[in-house]
Amino acid sequence: MMLSKTSEYALRSLMYLALQATKEHKVGIKEISQELDLPMHFTGKILQDLVRKGLVASLKGPNGGFFLNHPASTITIMDVIKVVDGGEAFKRCGLGMNKCSDTHPCPLHEDFKVFRDGLARVFNQKTIHDLVQEVGTGHAFIKNLVEVS
Amino acid sequence: MMLSKTSEYALRSLMYLALQATKEHKVGIKEISQELDLPMHFTGKILQDLVRKGLVASLKGPNGGFFLNHPASTITIMDVIKVVDGGEAFKRCGLGMNKCSDTHPCPLHEDFKVFRDGLARVFNQKTIHDLVQEVGTGHAFIKNLVEVS
DNA sequence: CACATAAAGCATATAAATATCCTTTAATCC
DNA sequence: GGATTAAAGGATATTTATATGCTTTATGTG
Ligand code: FES
Ligand code: FES
């Protein structure tokens, strides 16, 4: 019922980059992982992967770091999921049958499809830009709420 | 975006039991795993777990096997998921934030919640009996479609 | 050029999910 | 009671996801 952590981390990192990074002001792994409460090295791995796949660019050295390679409005959520997890999850049968098919459906098919495909549609339409817009207006957050003890 | 394989196997095994097993005619692991294309030993483990949790009963020896401990109409999909996976998945934030909350939402919250909660509602309402009914009428299947090469 | 910085690359570690194997126990049949 | 059947139980194996550490390479600074 969810994305892998890798996808989640990737999406949140990309949102952070969209908000904070420009080609002039790059952002490093340390900052991202600290601000978003993500495991640092693992986040690094994921971002390096996104660089290889072309979604993100990076530069080494002082003032180096990561930044978006394309406008945030051109990167959909599904783009990210596909790069990271490989987008097969949205085709699978909800009961794990070898094939999800309208002509040989499992007893959950109709109900499951509605939600699976609905979520896929949202993921296909929404871009990183759409997401961060809500953060910009203060209607949403990408940083964890800190528990006050 | 999906259940664990363990939950999937559990649900399909329970459906098979609902269809094929009675207290008089029990069904063994071998039959279940062969008919449903499931790994035999793993399926055994899962069923033993369901016995411990009270959803299924079993008897050893010749003519032994598994059968439902309660009427199929009293076992919801969510009951099974909770026993097997522990039902936390339906409370998690879609972007993996430490807490899913209406007052500190992630940018995906509204969209994600609709589907997550919708699916949870279906899982809470549908019982094993509802599922197998569709199989009985030939509208749905629990066995894999065999590929003809 | 020497040095500091930060990502890239790669190797490895840990944990969880998935899967198999083997021994033990209970039931049935003769 | 002895043989057979089938689940229970527990140990172990494999795979995948998640996470960390260390070395190398590129970049900028003085
Ligand atoms: S066949 Fe199971 S979800 Fe489509
Ligand atoms: S806060 Fe992310 S889904 Fe609710």
PDB file of C-alpha atoms (C1' of nucleotides) in Angstrom, chain A residues 28-29 45 48 58 60-62 66, chain C residues 4-12:
ATOM      1  CA  GLY A  28      24.665  19.092  -0.521  1.00  0.00           C
ATOM      2  CA  ILE A  29      23.685  15.704   0.845  1.00  0.00           C
ATOM      3  CA  LYS A  45      23.087   6.954  -3.166  1.00  0.00           C
ATOM      4  CA  GLN A  48      23.588   9.796  -7.431  1.00  0.00           C
ATOM      5  CA  SER A  58      25.544  17.657  -9.561  1.00  0.00           C
ATOM      6  CA  LYS A  60      31.783  18.253  -7.038  1.00  0.00           C
ATOM      7  CA  GLY A  61      34.014  20.392  -4.939  1.00  0.00           C
ATOM      8  CA  PRO A  62      33.464  23.489  -2.835  1.00  0.00           C
ATOM      9  CA  PHE A  66      22.874  18.873  -6.350  1.00  0.00           C
TER      10      PHE A  66
ATOM     11  C1'  DA C   4      40.036  21.813   1.364  1.00  0.00           C
ATOM     12  C1'  DT C   5      35.486  20.503  -0.127  1.00  0.00           C
ATOM     13  C1'  DA C   6      31.895  17.629  -1.846  1.00  0.00           C
ATOM     14  C1'  DA C   7      30.050  14.285  -5.005  1.00  0.00           C
ATOM     15  C1'  DA C   8      31.022   9.671  -7.372  1.00  0.00           C
ATOM     16  C1'  DG C   9      31.936   5.097  -7.025  1.00  0.00           C
ATOM     17  C1'  DC C  10      32.291   0.906  -4.922  1.00  0.00           C
ATOM     18  C1'  DA C  11      32.380  -2.419  -1.369  1.00  0.00           C
ATOM     19  C1'  DT C  12      30.207  -3.913   2.517  1.00  0.00           C
TER      20       DT C  12
END
